[in-house]
Amino acid sequence: MHKKWFILPVGLIVLAGCTPADRTPIDETSKSANEQNTSSETSEQKEEKTDTLTKEEIAHLELLESLPEDANSKDWNLILVNNWKPLPDDFEPNLVEVEPDKEIDARIVEPFEEWISAGLEADHRLFFASGYRSVERQQNNYDNSISKFKQEGYTEEEAIAKTEEYIAIPKRSEHHTGLAVDIVDQQWIADGNSLTPDYDTQESQHWLLETMTDYGFILRYPEGAEALTDINYESWHFRYVGKENAQFIEEHELVLEEFIELLEERENL
């Protein structure tokens, strides 16, 4: 997605120390001069390399340099699960029940509950629709959706395609991590609505977008990023990544896949 470029540190010319004239060997003087010439040439070559970078490449380098200093692509809050990167077989969720039959990762309970409480103070009665979801439960949701579409007259292939527009393939759902939360407001549900993109017509959704990074969350599947996430726009699906990471992702209009790719690029320099 991004080209990998880096600038080596400019070499320093090492000056030989002074010694009495009658004790300076000729070969040492020659060696010092050669070292100076080699160092000078290396510096010039590196400066030329810098001069050949395009504005886009320089901007990309600056973006890498501005990444959160302590962020690492292997951090627990940056685990990537999507349609081409399934949940690791040895993954063990660290769960706490925050509502009856609704669990999330224990490490995000505090920011999540603070966010919901702040919503109430802002006159938004939020509804926590879904958090952690086991692979087995995801498989049931997936199979039931396919069955429903087939009953409506779609072929098996069409039913699978329709299902995967909004339901992740089992073992490829972020909900398996305990770091994803589906949030709408209570009135939205009371009015007979469900988790649909047009939830973004509601003031509560706008408030969620305005405040999410304050609590370490991002909108995981933004509109227009389908080619990067392989998931259609979901106005209700938020993902915990940590406050500093979330602010960087929002500021630079990235999705999680892009952010992790940048971190990996920095780590491989």
PDB file of N, CA, C and O in Angstrom, residues 94-168:
ATOM      1  N   ASN A  94      -9.824 -12.402  27.100  1.00  0.00           N
ATOM      2  CA  ASN A  94      -9.746 -12.005  28.507  1.00  0.00           C
ATOM      3  C   ASN A  94     -11.028 -11.233  28.818  1.00  0.00           C
ATOM      4  O   ASN A  94     -11.079 -10.025  28.673  1.00  0.00           O
ATOM      5  N   LEU A  95     -12.065 -11.940  29.235  1.00  0.00           N
ATOM      6  CA  LEU A  95     -13.414 -11.380  29.228  1.00  0.00           C
ATOM      7  C   LEU A  95     -13.975 -11.032  30.600  1.00  0.00           C
ATOM      8  O   LEU A  95     -13.658 -11.670  31.603  1.00  0.00           O
ATOM      9  N   VAL A  96     -14.836 -10.015  30.578  1.00  0.00           N
ATOM     10  CA  VAL A  96     -15.618  -9.624  31.751  1.00  0.00           C
ATOM     11  C   VAL A  96     -17.035  -9.337  31.275  1.00  0.00           C
ATOM     12  O   VAL A  96     -17.236  -8.702  30.233  1.00  0.00           O
ATOM     13  N   GLU A  97     -18.026  -9.800  32.033  1.00  0.00           N
ATOM     14  CA  GLU A  97     -19.423  -9.532  31.684  1.00  0.00           C
ATOM     15  C   GLU A  97     -19.793  -8.132  32.175  1.00  0.00           C
ATOM     16  O   GLU A  97     -19.706  -7.847  33.368  1.00  0.00           O
ATOM     17  N   VAL A  98     -20.201  -7.265  31.257  1.00  0.00           N
ATOM     18  CA  VAL A  98     -20.555  -5.896  31.630  1.00  0.00           C
ATOM     19  C   VAL A  98     -22.069  -5.680  31.633  1.00  0.00           C
ATOM     20  O   VAL A  98     -22.559  -4.726  32.234  1.00  0.00           O
ATOM     21  N   GLU A  99     -22.794  -6.555  30.941  1.00  0.00           N
ATOM     22  CA  GLU A  99     -24.252  -6.604  30.971  1.00  0.00           C
ATOM     23  C   GLU A  99     -24.628  -8.071  30.863  1.00  0.00           C
ATOM     24  O   GLU A  99     -23.803  -8.890  30.432  1.00  0.00           O
ATOM     25  N   PRO A 100     -25.834  -8.437  31.249  1.00  0.00           N
ATOM     26  CA  PRO A 100     -26.219  -9.846  31.165  1.00  0.00           C
ATOM     27  C   PRO A 100     -25.950 -10.437  29.776  1.00  0.00           C
ATOM     28  O   PRO A 100     -26.420  -9.922  28.759  1.00  0.00           O
ATOM     29  N   ASP A 101     -25.134 -11.481  29.732  1.00  0.00           N
ATOM     30  CA  ASP A 101     -24.785 -12.199  28.502  1.00  0.00           C
ATOM     31  C   ASP A 101     -24.013 -11.349  27.493  1.00  0.00           C
ATOM     32  O   ASP A 101     -23.965 -11.687  26.305  1.00  0.00           O
ATOM     33  N   LYS A 102     -23.411 -10.262  27.969  1.00  0.00           N
ATOM     34  CA  LYS A 102     -22.606  -9.410  27.086  1.00  0.00           C
ATOM     35  C   LYS A 102     -21.249  -9.170  27.725  1.00  0.00           C
ATOM     36  O   LYS A 102     -21.150  -8.613  28.819  1.00  0.00           O
ATOM     37  N   GLU A 103     -20.214  -9.600  27.021  1.00  0.00           N
ATOM     38  CA  GLU A 103     -18.858  -9.537  27.547  1.00  0.00           C
ATOM     39  C   GLU A 103     -17.946  -8.721  26.636  1.00  0.00           C
ATOM     40  O   GLU A 103     -18.165  -8.630  25.431  1.00  0.00           O
ATOM     41  N   ILE A 104     -16.908  -8.150  27.241  1.00  0.00           N
ATOM     42  CA  ILE A 104     -15.851  -7.477  26.495  1.00  0.00           C
ATOM     43  C   ILE A 104     -14.523  -7.786  27.180  1.00  0.00           C
ATOM     44  O   ILE A 104     -14.504  -8.321  28.287  1.00  0.00           O
ATOM     45  N   ASP A 105     -13.437  -7.444  26.550  1.00  0.00           N
ATOM     46  CA  ASP A 105     -12.117  -7.640  27.136  1.00  0.00           C
ATOM     47  C   ASP A 105     -12.024  -6.857  28.446  1.00  0.00           C
ATOM     48  O   ASP A 105     -12.408  -5.682  28.512  1.00  0.00           O
ATOM     49  N   ALA A 106     -11.494  -7.508  29.474  1.00  0.00           N
ATOM     50  CA  ALA A 106     -11.408  -6.888  30.796  1.00  0.00           C
ATOM     51  C   ALA A 106     -10.620  -5.583  30.784  1.00  0.00           C
ATOM     52  O   ALA A 106     -10.887  -4.676  31.577  1.00  0.00           O
ATOM     53  N   ARG A 107      -9.663  -5.452  29.868  1.00  0.00           N
ATOM     54  CA  ARG A 107      -8.791  -4.277  29.836  1.00  0.00           C
ATOM     55  C   ARG A 107      -9.460  -3.049  29.234  1.00  0.00           C
ATOM     56  O   ARG A 107      -8.909  -1.949  29.313  1.00  0.00           O
ATOM     57  N   ILE A 108     -10.646  -3.214  28.630  1.00  0.00           N
ATOM     58  CA  ILE A 108     -11.320  -2.051  28.042  1.00  0.00           C
ATOM     59  C   ILE A 108     -12.612  -1.704  28.781  1.00  0.00           C
ATOM     60  O   ILE A 108     -13.349  -0.821  28.353  1.00  0.00           O
ATOM     61  N   VAL A 109     -12.864  -2.394  29.878  1.00  0.00           N
ATOM     62  CA  VAL A 109     -14.105  -2.148  30.625  1.00  0.00           C
ATOM     63  C   VAL A 109     -14.188  -0.701  31.098  1.00  0.00           C
ATOM     64  O   VAL A 109     -15.225  -0.033  30.925  1.00  0.00           O
ATOM     65  N   GLU A 110     -13.119  -0.202  31.687  1.00  0.00           N
ATOM     66  CA  GLU A 110     -13.144   1.155  32.233  1.00  0.00           C
ATOM     67  C   GLU A 110     -13.411   2.215  31.167  1.00  0.00           C
ATOM     68  O   GLU A 110     -14.347   3.016  31.327  1.00  0.00           O
ATOM     69  N   PRO A 111     -12.651   2.273  30.061  1.00  0.00           N
ATOM     70  CA  PRO A 111     -12.951   3.291  29.055  1.00  0.00           C
ATOM     71  C   PRO A 111     -14.323   3.102  28.411  1.00  0.00           C
ATOM     72  O   PRO A 111     -14.999   4.091  28.099  1.00  0.00           O
ATOM     73  N   PHE A 112     -14.745   1.856  28.235  1.00  0.00           N
ATOM     74  CA  PHE A 112     -16.061   1.606  27.644  1.00  0.00           C
ATOM     75  C   PHE A 112     -17.171   2.137  28.540  1.00  0.00           C
ATOM     76  O   PHE A 112     -18.078   2.848  28.077  1.00  0.00           O
ATOM     77  N   GLU A 113     -17.123   1.814  29.821  1.00  0.00           N
ATOM     78  CA  GLU A 113     -18.178   2.257  30.738  1.00  0.00           C
ATOM     79  C   GLU A 113     -18.151   3.771  30.920  1.00  0.00           C
ATOM     80  O   GLU A 113     -19.212   4.398  31.062  1.00  0.00           O
ATOM     81  N   GLU A 114     -16.964   4.362  30.908  1.00  0.00           N
ATOM     82  CA  GLU A 114     -16.873   5.822  30.994  1.00  0.00           C
ATOM     83  C   GLU A 114     -17.508   6.471  29.765  1.00  0.00           C
ATOM     84  O   GLU A 114     -18.166   7.515  29.875  1.00  0.00           O
ATOM     85  N   TRP A 115     -17.327   5.865  28.614  1.00  0.00           N
ATOM     86  CA  TRP A 115     -17.899   6.382  27.369  1.00  0.00           C
ATOM     87  C   TRP A 115     -19.421   6.316  27.409  1.00  0.00           C
ATOM     88  O   TRP A 115     -20.108   7.286  27.070  1.00  0.00           O
ATOM     89  N   ILE A 116     -19.957   5.190  27.830  1.00  0.00           N
ATOM     90  CA  ILE A 116     -21.419   5.029  27.928  1.00  0.00           C
ATOM     91  C   ILE A 116     -21.993   6.016  28.940  1.00  0.00           C
ATOM     92  O   ILE A 116     -23.051   6.630  28.703  1.00  0.00           O
ATOM     93  N   SER A 117     -21.309   6.206  30.066  1.00  0.00           N
ATOM     94  CA  SER A 117     -21.764   7.150  31.094  1.00  0.00           C
ATOM     95  C   SER A 117     -21.732   8.577  30.573  1.00  0.00           C
ATOM     96  O   SER A 117     -22.651   9.374  30.840  1.00  0.00           O
ATOM     97  N   ALA A 118     -20.684   8.923  29.818  1.00  0.00           N
ATOM     98  CA  ALA A 118     -20.604  10.260  29.227  1.00  0.00           C
ATOM     99  C   ALA A 118     -21.737  10.480  28.237  1.00  0.00           C
ATOM    100  O   ALA A 118     -22.274  11.586  28.128  1.00  0.00           O
ATOM    101  N   GLY A 119     -22.131   9.430  27.545  1.00  0.00           N
ATOM    102  CA  GLY A 119     -23.258   9.528  26.629  1.00  0.00           C
ATOM    103  C   GLY A 119     -24.543   9.862  27.355  1.00  0.00           C
ATOM    104  O   GLY A 119     -25.336  10.697  26.904  1.00  0.00           O
ATOM    105  N   LEU A 120     -24.745   9.225  28.497  1.00  0.00           N
ATOM    106  CA  LEU A 120     -25.945   9.491  29.295  1.00  0.00           C
ATOM    107  C   LEU A 120     -25.959  10.939  29.769  1.00  0.00           C
ATOM    108  O   LEU A 120     -27.008  11.604  29.751  1.00  0.00           O
ATOM    109  N   GLU A 121     -24.796  11.448  30.174  1.00  0.00           N
ATOM    110  CA  GLU A 121     -24.698  12.846  30.604  1.00  0.00           C
ATOM    111  C   GLU A 121     -24.989  13.804  29.450  1.00  0.00           C
ATOM    112  O   GLU A 121     -25.465  14.919  29.671  1.00  0.00           O
ATOM    113  N   ALA A 122     -24.710  13.347  28.229  1.00  0.00           N
ATOM    114  CA  ALA A 122     -24.984  14.163  27.044  1.00  0.00           C
ATOM    115  C   ALA A 122     -26.391  13.912  26.504  1.00  0.00           C
ATOM    116  O   ALA A 122     -26.724  14.325  25.391  1.00  0.00           O
ATOM    117  N   ASP A 123     -27.216  13.219  27.295  1.00  0.00           N
ATOM    118  CA  ASP A 123     -28.607  12.929  26.958  1.00  0.00           C
ATOM    119  C   ASP A 123     -28.742  11.915  25.825  1.00  0.00           C
ATOM    120  O   ASP A 123     -29.674  11.975  25.022  1.00  0.00           O
ATOM    121  N   HIS A 124     -27.793  10.976  25.762  1.00  0.00           N
ATOM    122  CA  HIS A 124     -27.868   9.882  24.793  1.00  0.00           C
ATOM    123  C   HIS A 124     -27.915   8.566  25.573  1.00  0.00           C
ATOM    124  O   HIS A 124     -26.924   8.163  26.166  1.00  0.00           O
ATOM    125  N   ARG A 125     -29.071   7.921  25.551  1.00  0.00           N
ATOM    126  CA  ARG A 125     -29.228   6.635  26.226  1.00  0.00           C
ATOM    127  C   ARG A 125     -28.796   5.545  25.247  1.00  0.00           C
ATOM    128  O   ARG A 125     -29.568   5.128  24.383  1.00  0.00           O
ATOM    129  N   LEU A 126     -27.571   5.122  25.392  1.00  0.00           N
ATOM    130  CA  LEU A 126     -26.980   4.217  24.415  1.00  0.00           C
ATOM    131  C   LEU A 126     -27.316   2.761  24.705  1.00  0.00           C
ATOM    132  O   LEU A 126     -27.479   2.349  25.858  1.00  0.00           O
ATOM    133  N   PHE A 127     -27.406   1.986  23.651  1.00  0.00           N
ATOM    134  CA  PHE A 127     -27.737   0.573  23.740  1.00  0.00           C
ATOM    135  C   PHE A 127     -26.537  -0.247  23.269  1.00  0.00           C
ATOM    136  O   PHE A 127     -26.084  -0.120  22.125  1.00  0.00           O
ATOM    137  N   PHE A 128     -26.003  -1.063  24.176  1.00  0.00           N
ATOM    138  CA  PHE A 128     -24.882  -1.928  23.858  1.00  0.00           C
ATOM    139  C   PHE A 128     -25.431  -3.192  23.198  1.00  0.00           C
ATOM    140  O   PHE A 128     -25.915  -4.096  23.865  1.00  0.00           O
ATOM    141  N   ALA A 129     -25.340  -3.238  21.879  1.00  0.00           N
ATOM    142  CA  ALA A 129     -25.972  -4.323  21.133  1.00  0.00           C
ATOM    143  C   ALA A 129     -25.168  -5.614  21.152  1.00  0.00           C
ATOM    144  O   ALA A 129     -25.744  -6.707  21.227  1.00  0.00           O
ATOM    145  N   SER A 130     -23.850  -5.482  21.078  1.00  0.00           N
ATOM    146  CA  SER A 130     -23.055  -6.705  21.005  1.00  0.00           C
ATOM    147  C   SER A 130     -21.600  -6.419  21.339  1.00  0.00           C
ATOM    148  O   SER A 130     -21.072  -5.355  20.997  1.00  0.00           O
ATOM    149  N   GLY A 131     -20.963  -7.387  22.005  1.00  0.00           N
ATOM    150  CA  GLY A 131     -19.537  -7.290  22.313  1.00  0.00           C
ATOM    151  C   GLY A 131     -18.835  -8.545  21.849  1.00  0.00           C
ATOM    152  O   GLY A 131     -18.819  -8.858  20.663  1.00  0.00           O
ATOM    153  N   TYR A 132     -18.283  -9.292  22.816  1.00  0.00           N
ATOM    154  CA  TYR A 132     -17.608 -10.536  22.457  1.00  0.00           C
ATOM    155  C   TYR A 132     -18.585 -11.523  21.851  1.00  0.00           C
ATOM    156  O   TYR A 132     -19.735 -11.646  22.287  1.00  0.00           O
ATOM    157  N   ARG A 133     -18.108 -12.237  20.845  1.00  0.00           N
ATOM    158  CA  ARG A 133     -18.921 -13.260  20.191  1.00  0.00           C
ATOM    159  C   ARG A 133     -18.019 -14.464  19.926  1.00  0.00           C
ATOM    160  O   ARG A 133     -16.972 -14.332  19.292  1.00  0.00           O
ATOM    161  N   SER A 134     -18.408 -15.606  20.411  1.00  0.00           N
ATOM    162  CA  SER A 134     -17.597 -16.810  20.210  1.00  0.00           C
ATOM    163  C   SER A 134     -17.619 -17.224  18.742  1.00  0.00           C
ATOM    164  O   SER A 134     -18.507 -16.820  17.972  1.00  0.00           O
ATOM    165  N   VAL A 135     -16.658 -18.032  18.372  1.00  0.00           N
ATOM    166  CA  VAL A 135     -16.606 -18.544  16.997  1.00  0.00           C
ATOM    167  C   VAL A 135     -17.862 -19.363  16.707  1.00  0.00           C
ATOM    168  O   VAL A 135     -18.442 -19.271  15.610  1.00  0.00           O
ATOM    169  N   GLU A 136     -18.305 -20.134  17.693  1.00  0.00           N
ATOM    170  CA  GLU A 136     -19.501 -20.968  17.511  1.00  0.00           C
ATOM    171  C   GLU A 136     -20.739 -20.112  17.268  1.00  0.00           C
ATOM    172  O   GLU A 136     -21.561 -20.421  16.383  1.00  0.00           O
ATOM    173  N   ARG A 137     -20.869 -19.044  18.044  1.00  0.00           N
ATOM    174  CA  ARG A 137     -22.026 -18.158  17.859  1.00  0.00           C
ATOM    175  C   ARG A 137     -21.961 -17.466  16.504  1.00  0.00           C
ATOM    176  O   ARG A 137     -22.979 -17.308  15.830  1.00  0.00           O
ATOM    177  N   GLN A 138     -20.749 -17.053  16.111  1.00  0.00           N
ATOM    178  CA  GLN A 138     -20.595 -16.418  14.810  1.00  0.00           C
ATOM    179  C   GLN A 138     -20.966 -17.389  13.687  1.00  0.00           C
ATOM    180  O   GLN A 138     -21.593 -17.003  12.698  1.00  0.00           O
ATOM    181  N   GLN A 139     -20.596 -18.655  13.855  1.00  0.00           N
ATOM    182  CA  GLN A 139     -20.934 -19.669  12.859  1.00  0.00           C
ATOM    183  C   GLN A 139     -22.445 -19.807  12.738  1.00  0.00           C
ATOM    184  O   GLN A 139     -22.991 -19.925  11.631  1.00  0.00           O
ATOM    185  N   ASN A 140     -23.145 -19.784  13.868  1.00  0.00           N
ATOM    186  CA  ASN A 140     -24.609 -19.879  13.841  1.00  0.00           C
ATOM    187  C   ASN A 140     -25.217 -18.680  13.118  1.00  0.00           C
ATOM    188  O   ASN A 140     -26.136 -18.844  12.294  1.00  0.00           O
ATOM    189  N   ASN A 141     -24.726 -17.470  13.444  1.00  0.00           N
ATOM    190  CA  ASN A 141     -25.233 -16.265  12.777  1.00  0.00           C
ATOM    191  C   ASN A 141     -24.998 -16.342  11.264  1.00  0.00           C
ATOM    192  O   ASN A 141     -25.869 -15.987  10.465  1.00  0.00           O
ATOM    193  N   TYR A 142     -23.825 -16.791  10.916  1.00  0.00           N
ATOM    194  CA  TYR A 142     -23.435 -16.907   9.506  1.00  0.00           C
ATOM    195  C   TYR A 142     -24.329 -17.910   8.771  1.00  0.00           C
ATOM    196  O   TYR A 142     -24.888 -17.615   7.707  1.00  0.00           O
ATOM    197  N   ASP A 143     -24.494 -19.081   9.359  1.00  0.00           N
ATOM    198  CA  ASP A 143     -25.306 -20.137   8.735  1.00  0.00           C
ATOM    199  C   ASP A 143     -26.774 -19.729   8.643  1.00  0.00           C
ATOM    200  O   ASP A 143     -27.442 -19.988   7.626  1.00  0.00           O
ATOM    201  N   ASN A 144     -27.287 -19.101   9.697  1.00  0.00           N
ATOM    202  CA  ASN A 144     -28.694 -18.679   9.697  1.00  0.00           C
ATOM    203  C   ASN A 144     -28.952 -17.630   8.632  1.00  0.00           C
ATOM    204  O   ASN A 144     -30.020 -17.619   7.998  1.00  0.00           O
ATOM    205  N   SER A 145     -27.995 -16.714   8.444  1.00  0.00           N
ATOM    206  CA  SER A 145     -28.153 -15.685   7.426  1.00  0.00           C
ATOM    207  C   SER A 145     -28.184 -16.299   6.036  1.00  0.00           C
ATOM    208  O   SER A 145     -29.018 -15.929   5.190  1.00  0.00           O
ATOM    209  N   ILE A 146     -27.298 -17.239   5.787  1.00  0.00           N
ATOM    210  CA  ILE A 146     -27.277 -17.908   4.478  1.00  0.00           C
ATOM    211  C   ILE A 146     -28.595 -18.627   4.236  1.00  0.00           C
ATOM    212  O   ILE A 146     -29.189 -18.543   3.145  1.00  0.00           O
ATOM    213  N   SER A 147     -29.074 -19.319   5.259  1.00  0.00           N
ATOM    214  CA  SER A 147     -30.347 -20.047   5.145  1.00  0.00           C
ATOM    215  C   SER A 147     -31.500 -19.095   4.843  1.00  0.00           C
ATOM    216  O   SER A 147     -32.367 -19.390   4.004  1.00  0.00           O
ATOM    217  N   LYS A 148     -31.511 -17.946   5.506  1.00  0.00           N
ATOM    218  CA  LYS A 148     -32.567 -16.950   5.309  1.00  0.00           C
ATOM    219  C   LYS A 148     -32.578 -16.451   3.856  1.00  0.00           C
ATOM    220  O   LYS A 148     -33.640 -16.368   3.224  1.00  0.00           O
ATOM    221  N   PHE A 149     -31.410 -16.136   3.331  1.00  0.00           N
ATOM    222  CA  PHE A 149     -31.344 -15.633   1.955  1.00  0.00           C
ATOM    223  C   PHE A 149     -31.735 -16.713   0.940  1.00  0.00           C
ATOM    224  O   PHE A 149     -32.362 -16.428  -0.077  1.00  0.00           O
ATOM    225  N   LYS A 150     -31.396 -17.939   1.236  1.00  0.00           N
ATOM    226  CA  LYS A 150     -31.767 -19.030   0.332  1.00  0.00           C
ATOM    227  C   LYS A 150     -33.283 -19.219   0.309  1.00  0.00           C
ATOM    228  O   LYS A 150     -33.874 -19.483  -0.751  1.00  0.00           O
ATOM    229  N   GLN A 151     -33.916 -19.039   1.479  1.00  0.00           N
ATOM    230  CA  GLN A 151     -35.375 -19.138   1.549  1.00  0.00           C
ATOM    231  C   GLN A 151     -36.045 -18.021   0.760  1.00  0.00           C
ATOM    232  O   GLN A 151     -37.183 -18.170   0.308  1.00  0.00           O
ATOM    233  N   GLU A 152     -35.332 -16.904   0.599  1.00  0.00           N
ATOM    234  CA  GLU A 152     -35.863 -15.777  -0.157  1.00  0.00           C
ATOM    235  C   GLU A 152     -35.634 -15.947  -1.659  1.00  0.00           C
ATOM    236  O   GLU A 152     -36.018 -15.081  -2.444  1.00  0.00           O
ATOM    237  N   GLY A 153     -35.006 -17.063  -2.046  1.00  0.00           N
ATOM    238  CA  GLY A 153     -34.841 -17.353  -3.463  1.00  0.00           C
ATOM    239  C   GLY A 153     -33.446 -17.165  -4.015  1.00  0.00           C
ATOM    240  O   GLY A 153     -33.219 -17.383  -5.215  1.00  0.00           O
ATOM    241  N   TYR A 154     -32.492 -16.777  -3.163  1.00  0.00           N
ATOM    242  CA  TYR A 154     -31.115 -16.609  -3.631  1.00  0.00           C
ATOM    243  C   TYR A 154     -30.445 -17.973  -3.766  1.00  0.00           C
ATOM    244  O   TYR A 154     -30.771 -18.922  -3.041  1.00  0.00           O
ATOM    245  N   THR A 155     -29.490 -18.070  -4.678  1.00  0.00           N
ATOM    246  CA  THR A 155     -28.701 -19.289  -4.798  1.00  0.00           C
ATOM    247  C   THR A 155     -27.733 -19.374  -3.612  1.00  0.00           C
ATOM    248  O   THR A 155     -27.563 -18.393  -2.873  1.00  0.00           O
ATOM    249  N   GLU A 156     -27.110 -20.521  -3.452  1.00  0.00           N
ATOM    250  CA  GLU A 156     -26.134 -20.697  -2.363  1.00  0.00           C
ATOM    251  C   GLU A 156     -25.028 -19.649  -2.457  1.00  0.00           C
ATOM    252  O   GLU A 156     -24.675 -19.009  -1.460  1.00  0.00           O
ATOM    253  N   GLU A 157     -24.506 -19.478  -3.662  1.00  0.00           N
ATOM    254  CA  GLU A 157     -23.423 -18.511  -3.869  1.00  0.00           C
ATOM    255  C   GLU A 157     -23.878 -17.096  -3.580  1.00  0.00           C
ATOM    256  O   GLU A 157     -23.165 -16.319  -2.936  1.00  0.00           O
ATOM    257  N   GLU A 158     -25.088 -16.747  -4.039  1.00  0.00           N
ATOM    258  CA  GLU A 158     -25.623 -15.408  -3.798  1.00  0.00           C
ATOM    259  C   GLU A 158     -25.902 -15.190  -2.307  1.00  0.00           C
ATOM    260  O   GLU A 158     -25.660 -14.103  -1.780  1.00  0.00           O
ATOM    261  N   ALA A 159     -26.407 -16.230  -1.641  1.00  0.00           N
ATOM    262  CA  ALA A 159     -26.726 -16.121  -0.222  1.00  0.00           C
ATOM    263  C   ALA A 159     -25.456 -15.900   0.604  1.00  0.00           C
ATOM    264  O   ALA A 159     -25.448 -15.113   1.559  1.00  0.00           O
ATOM    265  N   ILE A 160     -24.389 -16.570   0.229  1.00  0.00           N
ATOM    266  CA  ILE A 160     -23.113 -16.384   0.918  1.00  0.00           C
ATOM    267  C   ILE A 160     -22.597 -14.961   0.715  1.00  0.00           C
ATOM    268  O   ILE A 160     -22.149 -14.297   1.652  1.00  0.00           O
ATOM    269  N   ALA A 161     -22.685 -14.489  -0.528  1.00  0.00           N
ATOM    270  CA  ALA A 161     -22.214 -13.134  -0.825  1.00  0.00           C
ATOM    271  C   ALA A 161     -23.024 -12.092  -0.059  1.00  0.00           C
ATOM    272  O   ALA A 161     -22.459 -11.126   0.494  1.00  0.00           O
ATOM    273  N   LYS A 162     -24.349 -12.259  -0.021  1.00  0.00           N
ATOM    274  CA  LYS A 162     -25.201 -11.317   0.701  1.00  0.00           C
ATOM    275  C   LYS A 162     -24.885 -11.353   2.200  1.00  0.00           C
ATOM    276  O   LYS A 162     -24.832 -10.310   2.858  1.00  0.00           O
ATOM    277  N   THR A 163     -24.673 -12.530   2.738  1.00  0.00           N
ATOM    278  CA  THR A 163     -24.362 -12.686   4.155  1.00  0.00           C
ATOM    279  C   THR A 163     -23.063 -11.982   4.508  1.00  0.00           C
ATOM    280  O   THR A 163     -22.971 -11.260   5.507  1.00  0.00           O
ATOM    281  N   GLU A 164     -22.045 -12.160   3.664  1.00  0.00           N
ATOM    282  CA  GLU A 164     -20.724 -11.615   3.973  1.00  0.00           C
ATOM    283  C   GLU A 164     -20.618 -10.116   3.764  1.00  0.00           C
ATOM    284  O   GLU A 164     -19.566  -9.530   4.061  1.00  0.00           O
ATOM    285  N   GLU A 165     -21.694  -9.507   3.291  1.00  0.00           N
ATOM    286  CA  GLU A 165     -21.698  -8.049   3.210  1.00  0.00           C
ATOM    287  C   GLU A 165     -21.654  -7.435   4.610  1.00  0.00           C
ATOM    288  O   GLU A 165     -21.072  -6.362   4.814  1.00  0.00           O
ATOM    289  N   TYR A 166     -22.281  -8.102   5.578  1.00  0.00           N
ATOM    290  CA  TYR A 166     -22.341  -7.544   6.924  1.00  0.00           C
ATOM    291  C   TYR A 166     -22.006  -8.532   8.042  1.00  0.00           C
ATOM    292  O   TYR A 166     -21.827  -8.119   9.181  1.00  0.00           O
ATOM    293  N   ILE A 167     -21.912  -9.805   7.721  1.00  0.00           N
ATOM    294  CA  ILE A 167     -21.574 -10.789   8.742  1.00  0.00           C
ATOM    295  C   ILE A 167     -20.224 -11.391   8.402  1.00  0.00           C
ATOM    296  O   ILE A 167     -20.030 -11.961   7.328  1.00  0.00           O
ATOM    297  N   ALA A 168     -19.287 -11.248   9.331  1.00  0.00           N
ATOM    298  CA  ALA A 168     -17.930 -11.745   9.086  1.00  0.00           C
ATOM    299  C   ALA A 168     -17.910 -13.266   9.054  1.00  0.00           C
ATOM    300  O   ALA A 168     -18.700 -13.948   9.720  1.00  0.00           O
TER     301      ALA A 168
END
